[in-house]
Tab-separated table of C-alpha atoms in Angstrom:
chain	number	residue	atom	x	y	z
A	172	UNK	CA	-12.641	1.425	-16.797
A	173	UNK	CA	-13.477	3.468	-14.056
A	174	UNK	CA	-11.197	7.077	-13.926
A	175	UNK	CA	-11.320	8.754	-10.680
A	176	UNK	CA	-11.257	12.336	-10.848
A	177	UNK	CA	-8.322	13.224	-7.606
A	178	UNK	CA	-6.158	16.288	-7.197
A	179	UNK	CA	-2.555	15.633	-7.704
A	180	UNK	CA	-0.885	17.454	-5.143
A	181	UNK	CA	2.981	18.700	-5.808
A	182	UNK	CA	3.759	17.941	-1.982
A	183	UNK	CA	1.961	14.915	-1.327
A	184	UNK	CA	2.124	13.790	2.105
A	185	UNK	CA	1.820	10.162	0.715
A	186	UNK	CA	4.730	7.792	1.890
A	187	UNK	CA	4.161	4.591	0.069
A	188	UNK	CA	1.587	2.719	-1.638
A	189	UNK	CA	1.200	-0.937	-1.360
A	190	UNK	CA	-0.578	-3.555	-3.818
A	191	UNK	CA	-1.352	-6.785	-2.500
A	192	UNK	CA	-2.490	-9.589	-4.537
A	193	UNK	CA	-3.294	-13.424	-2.333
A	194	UNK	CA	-3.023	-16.515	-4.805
A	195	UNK	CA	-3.901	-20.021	-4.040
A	196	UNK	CA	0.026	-21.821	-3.515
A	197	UNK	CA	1.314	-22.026	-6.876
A	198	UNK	CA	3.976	-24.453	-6.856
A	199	UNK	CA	6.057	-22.983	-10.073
A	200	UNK	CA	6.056	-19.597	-8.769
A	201	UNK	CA	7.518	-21.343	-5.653
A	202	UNK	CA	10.872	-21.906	-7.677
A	203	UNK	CA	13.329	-19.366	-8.952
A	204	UNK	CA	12.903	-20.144	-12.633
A	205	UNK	CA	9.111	-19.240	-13.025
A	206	UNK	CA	10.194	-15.694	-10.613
A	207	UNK	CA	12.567	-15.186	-13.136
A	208	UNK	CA	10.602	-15.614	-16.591
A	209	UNK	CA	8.332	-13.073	-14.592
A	210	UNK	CA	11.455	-10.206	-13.700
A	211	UNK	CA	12.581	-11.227	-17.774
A	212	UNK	CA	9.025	-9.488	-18.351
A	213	UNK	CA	9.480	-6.783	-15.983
A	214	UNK	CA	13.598	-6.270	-16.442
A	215	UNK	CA	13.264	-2.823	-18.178
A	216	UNK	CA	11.121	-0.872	-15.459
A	217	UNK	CA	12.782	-3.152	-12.362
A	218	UNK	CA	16.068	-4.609	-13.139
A	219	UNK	CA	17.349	-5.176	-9.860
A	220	UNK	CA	16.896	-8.757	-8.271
A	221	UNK	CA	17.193	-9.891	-4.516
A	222	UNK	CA	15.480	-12.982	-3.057
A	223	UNK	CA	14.079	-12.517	-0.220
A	224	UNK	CA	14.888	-14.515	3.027
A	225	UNK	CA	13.959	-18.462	2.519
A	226	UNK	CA	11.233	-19.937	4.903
A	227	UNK	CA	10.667	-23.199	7.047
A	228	UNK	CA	8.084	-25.600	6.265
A	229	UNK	CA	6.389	-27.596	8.687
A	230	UNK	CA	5.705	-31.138	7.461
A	231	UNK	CA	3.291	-33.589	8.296
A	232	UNK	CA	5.676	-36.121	10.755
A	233	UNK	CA	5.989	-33.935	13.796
A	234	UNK	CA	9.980	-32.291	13.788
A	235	UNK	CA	10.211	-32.262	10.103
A	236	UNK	CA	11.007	-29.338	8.431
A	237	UNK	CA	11.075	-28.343	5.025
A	238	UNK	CA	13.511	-25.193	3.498
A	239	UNK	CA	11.710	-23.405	0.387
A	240	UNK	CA	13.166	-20.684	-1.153
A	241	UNK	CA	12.064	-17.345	-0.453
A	242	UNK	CA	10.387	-14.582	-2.872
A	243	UNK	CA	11.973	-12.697	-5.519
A	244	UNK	CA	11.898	-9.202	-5.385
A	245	UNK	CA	12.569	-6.770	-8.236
A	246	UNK	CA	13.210	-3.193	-8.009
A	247	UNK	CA	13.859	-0.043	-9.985
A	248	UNK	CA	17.146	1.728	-9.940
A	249	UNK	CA	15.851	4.491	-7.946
A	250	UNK	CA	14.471	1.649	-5.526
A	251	UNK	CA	11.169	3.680	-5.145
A	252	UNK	CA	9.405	0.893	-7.181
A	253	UNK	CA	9.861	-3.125	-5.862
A	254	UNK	CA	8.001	-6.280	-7.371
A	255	UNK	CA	7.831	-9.079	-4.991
A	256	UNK	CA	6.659	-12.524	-6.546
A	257	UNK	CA	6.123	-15.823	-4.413
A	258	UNK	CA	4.326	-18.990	-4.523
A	259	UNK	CA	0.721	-17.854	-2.701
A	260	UNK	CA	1.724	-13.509	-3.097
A	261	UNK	CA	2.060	-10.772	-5.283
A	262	UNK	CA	3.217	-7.394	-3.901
A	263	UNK	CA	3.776	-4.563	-5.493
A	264	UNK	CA	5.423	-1.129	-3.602
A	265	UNK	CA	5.847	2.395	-4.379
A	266	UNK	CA	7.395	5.443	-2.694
A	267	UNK	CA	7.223	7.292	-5.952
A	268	UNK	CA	3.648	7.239	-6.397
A	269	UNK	CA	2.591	10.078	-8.519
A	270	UNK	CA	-1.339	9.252	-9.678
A	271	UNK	CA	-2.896	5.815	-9.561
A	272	UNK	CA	-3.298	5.688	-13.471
A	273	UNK	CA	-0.039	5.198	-13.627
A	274	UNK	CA	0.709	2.419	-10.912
A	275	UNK	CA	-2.414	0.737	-11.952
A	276	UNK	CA	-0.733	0.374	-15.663
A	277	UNK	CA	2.470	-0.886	-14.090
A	278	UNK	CA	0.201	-3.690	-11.816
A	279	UNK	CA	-1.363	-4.621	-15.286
A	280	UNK	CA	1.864	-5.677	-16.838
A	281	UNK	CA	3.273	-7.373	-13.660
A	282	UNK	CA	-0.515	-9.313	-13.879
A	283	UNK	CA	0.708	-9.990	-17.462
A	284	UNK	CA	4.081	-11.138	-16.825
A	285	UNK	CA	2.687	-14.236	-14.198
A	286	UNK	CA	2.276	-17.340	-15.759
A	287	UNK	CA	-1.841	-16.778	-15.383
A	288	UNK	CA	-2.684	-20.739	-17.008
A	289	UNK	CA	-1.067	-21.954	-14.048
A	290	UNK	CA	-2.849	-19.688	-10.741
A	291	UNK	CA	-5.709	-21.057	-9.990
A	292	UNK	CA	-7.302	-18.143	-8.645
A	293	UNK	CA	-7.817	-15.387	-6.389
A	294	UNK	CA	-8.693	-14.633	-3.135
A	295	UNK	CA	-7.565	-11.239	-1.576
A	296	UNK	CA	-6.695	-7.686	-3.489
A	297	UNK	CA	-5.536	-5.086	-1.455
A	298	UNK	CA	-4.437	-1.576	-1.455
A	299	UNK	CA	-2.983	0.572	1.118
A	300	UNK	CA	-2.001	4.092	0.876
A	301	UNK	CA	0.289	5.296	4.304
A	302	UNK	CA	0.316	9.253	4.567
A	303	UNK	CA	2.722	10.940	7.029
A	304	UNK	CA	1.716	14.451	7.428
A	305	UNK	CA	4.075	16.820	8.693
A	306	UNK	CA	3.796	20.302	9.028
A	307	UNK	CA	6.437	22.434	10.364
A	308	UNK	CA	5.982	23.814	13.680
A	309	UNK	CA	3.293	21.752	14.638
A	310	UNK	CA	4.172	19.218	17.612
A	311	UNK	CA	1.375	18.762	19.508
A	312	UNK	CA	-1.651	16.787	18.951
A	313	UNK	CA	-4.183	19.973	19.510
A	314	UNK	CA	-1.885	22.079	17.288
A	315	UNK	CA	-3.404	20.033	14.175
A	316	UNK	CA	-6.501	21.837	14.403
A	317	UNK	CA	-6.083	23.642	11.050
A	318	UNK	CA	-4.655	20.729	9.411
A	319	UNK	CA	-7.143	17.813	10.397
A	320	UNK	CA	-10.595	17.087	10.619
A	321	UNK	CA	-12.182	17.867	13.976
A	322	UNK	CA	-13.041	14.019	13.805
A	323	UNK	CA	-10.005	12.686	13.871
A	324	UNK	CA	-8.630	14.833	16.577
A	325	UNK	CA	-11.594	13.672	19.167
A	326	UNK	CA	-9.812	11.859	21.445
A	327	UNK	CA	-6.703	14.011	22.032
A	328	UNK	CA	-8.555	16.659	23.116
A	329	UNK	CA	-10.188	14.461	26.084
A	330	UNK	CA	-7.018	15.297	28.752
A	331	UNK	CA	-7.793	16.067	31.822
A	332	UNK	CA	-6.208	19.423	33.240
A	333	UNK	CA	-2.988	19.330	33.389
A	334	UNK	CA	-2.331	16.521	31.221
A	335	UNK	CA	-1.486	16.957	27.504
A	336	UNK	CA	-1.897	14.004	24.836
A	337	UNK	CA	1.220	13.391	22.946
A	338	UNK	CA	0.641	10.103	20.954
A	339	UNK	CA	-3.351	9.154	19.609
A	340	UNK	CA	-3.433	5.971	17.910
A	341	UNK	CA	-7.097	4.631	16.382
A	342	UNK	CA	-8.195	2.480	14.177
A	343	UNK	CA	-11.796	2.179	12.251
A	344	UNK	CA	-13.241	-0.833	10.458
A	345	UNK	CA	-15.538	0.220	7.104
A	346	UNK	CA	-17.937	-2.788	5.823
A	347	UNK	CA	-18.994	-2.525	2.255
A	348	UNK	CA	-20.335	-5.106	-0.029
A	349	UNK	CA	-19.506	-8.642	-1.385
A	350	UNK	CA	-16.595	-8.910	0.603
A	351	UNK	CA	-15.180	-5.305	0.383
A	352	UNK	CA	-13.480	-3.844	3.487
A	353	UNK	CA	-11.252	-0.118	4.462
A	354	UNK	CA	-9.503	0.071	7.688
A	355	UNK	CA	-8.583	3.493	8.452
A	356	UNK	CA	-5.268	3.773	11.211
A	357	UNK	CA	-4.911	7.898	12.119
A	358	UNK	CA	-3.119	9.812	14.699
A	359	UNK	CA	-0.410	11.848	15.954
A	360	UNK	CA	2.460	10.752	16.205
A	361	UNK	CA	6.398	11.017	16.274
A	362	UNK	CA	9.042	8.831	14.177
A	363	UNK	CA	8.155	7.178	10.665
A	364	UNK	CA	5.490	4.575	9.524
A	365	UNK	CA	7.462	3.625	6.407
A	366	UNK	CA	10.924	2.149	7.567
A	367	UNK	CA	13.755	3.836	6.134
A	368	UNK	CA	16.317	1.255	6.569
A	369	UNK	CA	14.005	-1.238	4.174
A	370	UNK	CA	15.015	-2.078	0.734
A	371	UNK	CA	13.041	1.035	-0.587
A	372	UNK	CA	13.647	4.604	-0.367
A	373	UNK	CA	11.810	7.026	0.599
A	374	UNK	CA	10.607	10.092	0.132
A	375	UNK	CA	11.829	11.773	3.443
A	376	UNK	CA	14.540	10.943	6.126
A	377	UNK	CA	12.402	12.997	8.305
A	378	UNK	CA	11.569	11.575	11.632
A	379	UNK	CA	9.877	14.468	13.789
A	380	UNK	CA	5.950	14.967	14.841
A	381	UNK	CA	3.419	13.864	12.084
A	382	UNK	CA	-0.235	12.808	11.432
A	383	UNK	CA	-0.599	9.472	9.845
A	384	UNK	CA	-3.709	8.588	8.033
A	385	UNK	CA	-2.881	4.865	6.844
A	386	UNK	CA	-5.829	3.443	4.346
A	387	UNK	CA	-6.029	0.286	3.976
A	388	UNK	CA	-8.605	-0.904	1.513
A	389	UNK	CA	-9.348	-4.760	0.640
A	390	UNK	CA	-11.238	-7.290	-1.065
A	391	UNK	CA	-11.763	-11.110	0.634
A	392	UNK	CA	-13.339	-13.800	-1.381
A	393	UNK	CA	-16.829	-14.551	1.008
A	394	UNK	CA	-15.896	-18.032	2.080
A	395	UNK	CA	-19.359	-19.112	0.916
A	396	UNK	CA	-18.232	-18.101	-2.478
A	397	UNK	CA	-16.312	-20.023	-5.291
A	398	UNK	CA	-12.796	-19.298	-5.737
A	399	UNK	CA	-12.947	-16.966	-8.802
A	400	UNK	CA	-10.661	-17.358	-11.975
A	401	UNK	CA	-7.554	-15.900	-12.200
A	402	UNK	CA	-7.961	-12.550	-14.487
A	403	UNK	CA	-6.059	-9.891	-14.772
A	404	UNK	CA	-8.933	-7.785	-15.862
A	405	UNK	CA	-10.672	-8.606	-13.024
A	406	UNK	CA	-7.966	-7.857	-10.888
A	407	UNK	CA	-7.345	-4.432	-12.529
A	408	UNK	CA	-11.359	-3.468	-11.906
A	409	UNK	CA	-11.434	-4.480	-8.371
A	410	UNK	CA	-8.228	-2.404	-7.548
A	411	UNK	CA	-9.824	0.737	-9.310
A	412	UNK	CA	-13.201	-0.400	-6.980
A	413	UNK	CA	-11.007	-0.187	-3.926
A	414	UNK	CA	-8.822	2.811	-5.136
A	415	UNK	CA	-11.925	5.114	-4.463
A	416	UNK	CA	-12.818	4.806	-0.538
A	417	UNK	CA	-9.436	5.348	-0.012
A	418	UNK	CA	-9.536	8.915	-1.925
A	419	UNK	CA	-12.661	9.944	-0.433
A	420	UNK	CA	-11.689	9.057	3.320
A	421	UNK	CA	-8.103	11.219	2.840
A	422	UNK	CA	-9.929	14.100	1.629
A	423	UNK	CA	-12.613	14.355	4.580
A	424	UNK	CA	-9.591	13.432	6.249
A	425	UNK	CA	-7.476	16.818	5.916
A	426	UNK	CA	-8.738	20.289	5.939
A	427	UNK	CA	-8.272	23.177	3.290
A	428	UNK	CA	-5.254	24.434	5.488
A	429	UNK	CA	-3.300	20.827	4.905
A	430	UNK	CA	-4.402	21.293	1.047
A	431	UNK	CA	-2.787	24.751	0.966
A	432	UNK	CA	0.507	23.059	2.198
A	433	UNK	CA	0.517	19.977	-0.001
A	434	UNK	CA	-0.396	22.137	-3.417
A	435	UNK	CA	3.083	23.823	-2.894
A	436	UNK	CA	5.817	22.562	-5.069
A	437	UNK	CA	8.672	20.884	-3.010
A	438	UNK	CA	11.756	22.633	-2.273
């Protein structure tokens, strides 16, 4: 296994981290019992249980619909750490992220708790990491200067005279290889990214001027490409594989100043 080398920072800017997993439909993990012999695996670290909203199901004879139950999702008694299990997903969310070692031991034994004999593959992992940045003080795009790369503040310092730039939204689209992908969402901006009314906590009920810098890095199956095997192994080393862009785009993404702030320990 791969260990990437990062800086933990004691004031991480990091709001949540998402795990994404896409399954072929597995019918037994479209029932409650099969979600539940995978929480009876996971009870100690997420004990808490609520389903998730059911869904309609188009049919084939036109106006027929179809009611299937909805995911399970588990969480921890902090609810900074939810599980959510369905018939064709796997998610797992955390706004208590403190190193990826340790969430990508938790995703190994929620890989080992899914009845693997029965998924017939795999054919999307992804990770996202959303960063809200705030520093106090700063409110205005060009005030980020000492905090952000010159590259990401490009565009907000195009106004014309008279004219200041208040929100900058943009969005960039990394290729890599066999079917690996990192969209990168940055910009200033005021409010929240991570919702604060959702079923997880978060870190911060602040909602003032920030910089996000939202990673989100992915793997696709190449549709000229078999379906591979379900494997938890496999799983594990393509999440480290996608794990690194996303560390190496946040640090050319913020500037020694932003480090300064984020190696202070919280209040």
């Amino acid at each position: 296994m791969t260990t990437i080398q990062t800086e933990i920072y004691p004031s991480a800017p990091l709001a949540m981290v998402v795990f994404e997993l896409r399954i072929p439909h597995t019918l037994s993990l479209a029932g409650r019992p099969a979600q539940t012999e995978v929480w009876e695996a996971l009870k100690q670290r997420v004990p808490i249980t609520q389903p998730e909203p059911a869904v309609q199901v188009t049919l084939g004879a036109p106006g027929m619909m179809q009611t299937q139950q909805g995911p399970l999702r588990m969480l921890d008694r902090g609810r900074t750490l939810s599980v959510v299990v369905g018939a064709e997903v796997v998610v797992v969310e955390s706004t208590g992220y403190r190193c990826f070692e340790e969430f990508r031991e938790f995703l190994a034994s929620v890989l080992t708790a899914l009845p693997s004999e029965q998924i017939a593959g795999f054919g999307r992992i992804g990770l996202r990491y959303i960063n809200e940045i705030r520093v106090p003080g700063v409110t205005l795009p060009r005030e980020w200067e000492s905090f952000i790369a010159p590259a990401l503040l490009a565009g907000t310092q195009l106004a014309p005279a008279g004219l200041v730039a208040q929100v900058g939204r943009a969005e960039v689209e990394y290729f890599g290889e066999n079917g690996a992908r990192v969209t990168m969402r940055y910009g200033p901006a005021s409010g929240r990214l991570v919702n604060a009314e959702g079923p997880m906590r978060t870190r911060t009920l602040e909602n003032g001027p920030l910089f996000f810098v939202d990673l989100d890095s992915y793997w696709e199956n190449p549709p000229d490409c078999d379906l591979p095997e379900f494997s938890s192994d496999a799983i594990l080393a393509q999440t480290t594989r996608l794990r690194e862009p996303i560390h190496e785009l946040f640090e050319a993404a913020i500037t020694g100043g932003a480090r300064d702030i984020f190696r202070k320990e919280p209040k």
